[in-house]
Amino acid sequence: MNNKGPGWERTNLQFIANVGIPALVVLAMVGVGMELTLADFRRVLHFPAVVFSAITLQVTLLPIVACIVAQLLQADAQFAASLILIAASPIATSANYYVLLARGDTALSVTLTALSNLVALAATPLVVAMSFQWLLHDDAIVR
């Protein structure tokens, strides 16, 4: 007999989504941060071209590739819009954890994530609007 009452599953899922997942992200970021030193970030500063080119390519090339893929797949408006929006989104903080696990350049990853999120404030709306206009020709309604 289930005496937990109706709606308990939804409450548990809300708790996991609202508390559990953010707590895991914070824990992962603390783990990443514990591995970094100021010397790591100083090393990244010696290669500004790498940082600039990575951010520029992310803002320009990824949405273009998403538009090309949407056209090649002859995707409907909703799928194309979703693909473009995902491509225009900034780098997720979870990428830093994967870079740490792969023993990559974690300081570079953290730098790119921070800059990507700052640039995204202006770039994402612009890139998405231009991509929608180019791909959807202003005649498709995205709902």
XYZ file of C-alpha atoms in Angstrom:
143
model
C 0.000 0.000 0.000
C 1.336 3.408 -0.987
C 0.668 5.917 1.771
C 2.796 8.694 0.325
C -0.192 10.479 -1.182
C -0.795 11.832 -4.634
C 1.820 14.027 -6.236
C 4.776 12.812 -4.188
C 6.642 11.758 -7.362
C 6.346 15.261 -8.793
C 7.582 16.802 -5.545
C 10.599 14.483 -5.499
C 11.443 15.260 -9.117
C 11.126 18.975 -8.438
C 13.480 18.626 -5.478
C 16.005 16.757 -7.618
C 15.748 19.350 -10.409
C 15.810 22.392 -8.115
C 18.306 21.247 -5.488
C 20.056 18.027 -6.497
C 21.298 18.952 -9.965
C 22.529 22.440 -9.007
C 24.284 20.923 -5.990
C 26.068 18.409 -8.234
C 27.138 21.188 -10.620
C 28.512 23.235 -7.700
C 30.341 20.179 -6.391
C 31.868 19.512 -9.820
C 32.928 23.156 -10.196
C 34.519 23.158 -6.740
C 36.425 20.039 -7.760
C 37.589 21.741 -10.952
C 38.540 24.902 -9.071
C 40.570 22.976 -6.511
C 42.805 21.728 -9.318
C 43.651 25.219 -10.622
C 46.334 27.665 -9.588
C 47.060 31.274 -10.554
C 49.986 29.997 -12.621
C 47.505 28.073 -14.790
C 45.627 31.269 -15.623
C 48.867 33.197 -16.205
C 49.823 30.564 -18.761
C 46.499 31.078 -20.555
C 47.140 34.851 -20.707
C 50.252 34.184 -22.796
C 48.053 32.849 -25.608
C 45.303 35.442 -26.185
C 44.965 34.448 -29.852
C 43.820 30.981 -28.853
C 41.154 32.378 -26.543
C 40.007 34.987 -29.080
C 39.838 32.516 -31.961
C 37.986 29.898 -29.903
C 35.316 32.385 -28.779
C 35.009 33.889 -32.275
C 34.640 30.492 -33.920
C 32.080 29.410 -31.352
C 29.957 32.502 -31.970
C 30.225 32.358 -35.769
C 31.017 28.860 -36.992
C 28.739 26.774 -34.766
C 25.518 28.580 -35.772
C 26.545 28.431 -39.447
C 27.107 24.682 -39.154
C 23.728 24.354 -37.402
C 22.026 26.211 -40.271
C 23.741 24.008 -42.847
C 22.776 20.840 -40.977
C 19.167 22.042 -40.667
C 19.043 22.719 -44.406
C 20.649 19.397 -45.302
C 18.149 17.566 -43.113
C 15.302 19.674 -44.514
C 14.268 20.228 -40.917
C 10.975 21.807 -39.994
C 10.990 25.268 -38.432
C 10.863 24.085 -34.817
C 13.756 21.654 -35.198
C 15.852 24.173 -37.126
C 15.196 26.861 -34.513
C 16.140 24.471 -31.703
C 19.349 23.454 -33.443
C 20.352 27.074 -34.047
C 19.571 28.078 -30.475
C 21.658 25.232 -29.062
C 24.553 26.098 -31.383
C 24.387 29.762 -30.345
C 24.353 28.961 -26.626
C 27.471 29.555 -24.514
C 29.753 26.809 -23.277
C 28.285 24.934 -20.318
C 30.140 24.793 -17.038
C 29.982 20.999 -17.099
C 32.493 21.092 -19.980
C 35.140 22.146 -17.476
C 34.628 18.947 -15.514
C 35.004 16.826 -18.658
C 38.209 18.689 -19.550
C 39.515 17.977 -16.045
C 38.663 14.272 -16.395
C 40.404 14.161 -19.778
C 43.460 15.888 -18.250
C 43.121 18.767 -20.697
C 43.924 22.422 -20.165
C 41.400 23.154 -17.422
C 42.444 26.790 -16.999
C 41.846 27.393 -20.696
C 38.482 25.663 -20.426
C 37.413 27.773 -17.453
C 38.576 30.933 -19.218
C 36.672 30.027 -22.379
C 33.554 29.181 -20.373
C 33.608 32.494 -18.525
C 34.232 34.543 -21.663
C 31.714 32.532 -23.664
C 29.018 33.293 -21.128
C 29.883 36.999 -21.118
C 29.913 37.235 -24.920
C 26.659 35.266 -25.093
C 24.767 38.114 -23.469
C 25.056 40.103 -26.694
C 25.964 37.480 -29.268
C 23.237 34.892 -28.722
C 20.264 37.158 -29.516
C 22.086 38.590 -32.544
C 23.216 35.239 -33.916
C 19.837 33.627 -33.355
C 17.960 36.507 -35.025
C 20.280 36.506 -38.046
C 20.187 32.714 -38.336
C 16.399 32.594 -38.111
C 16.091 35.290 -40.742
C 18.502 33.511 -43.089
C 17.219 29.980 -42.563
C 13.525 30.546 -42.057
C 13.167 33.479 -44.455
C 10.836 35.324 -42.059
C 7.888 33.306 -43.375
C 7.941 30.484 -40.853
C 6.442 30.895 -37.442
C 8.370 29.265 -34.621
C 6.098 28.330 -31.747
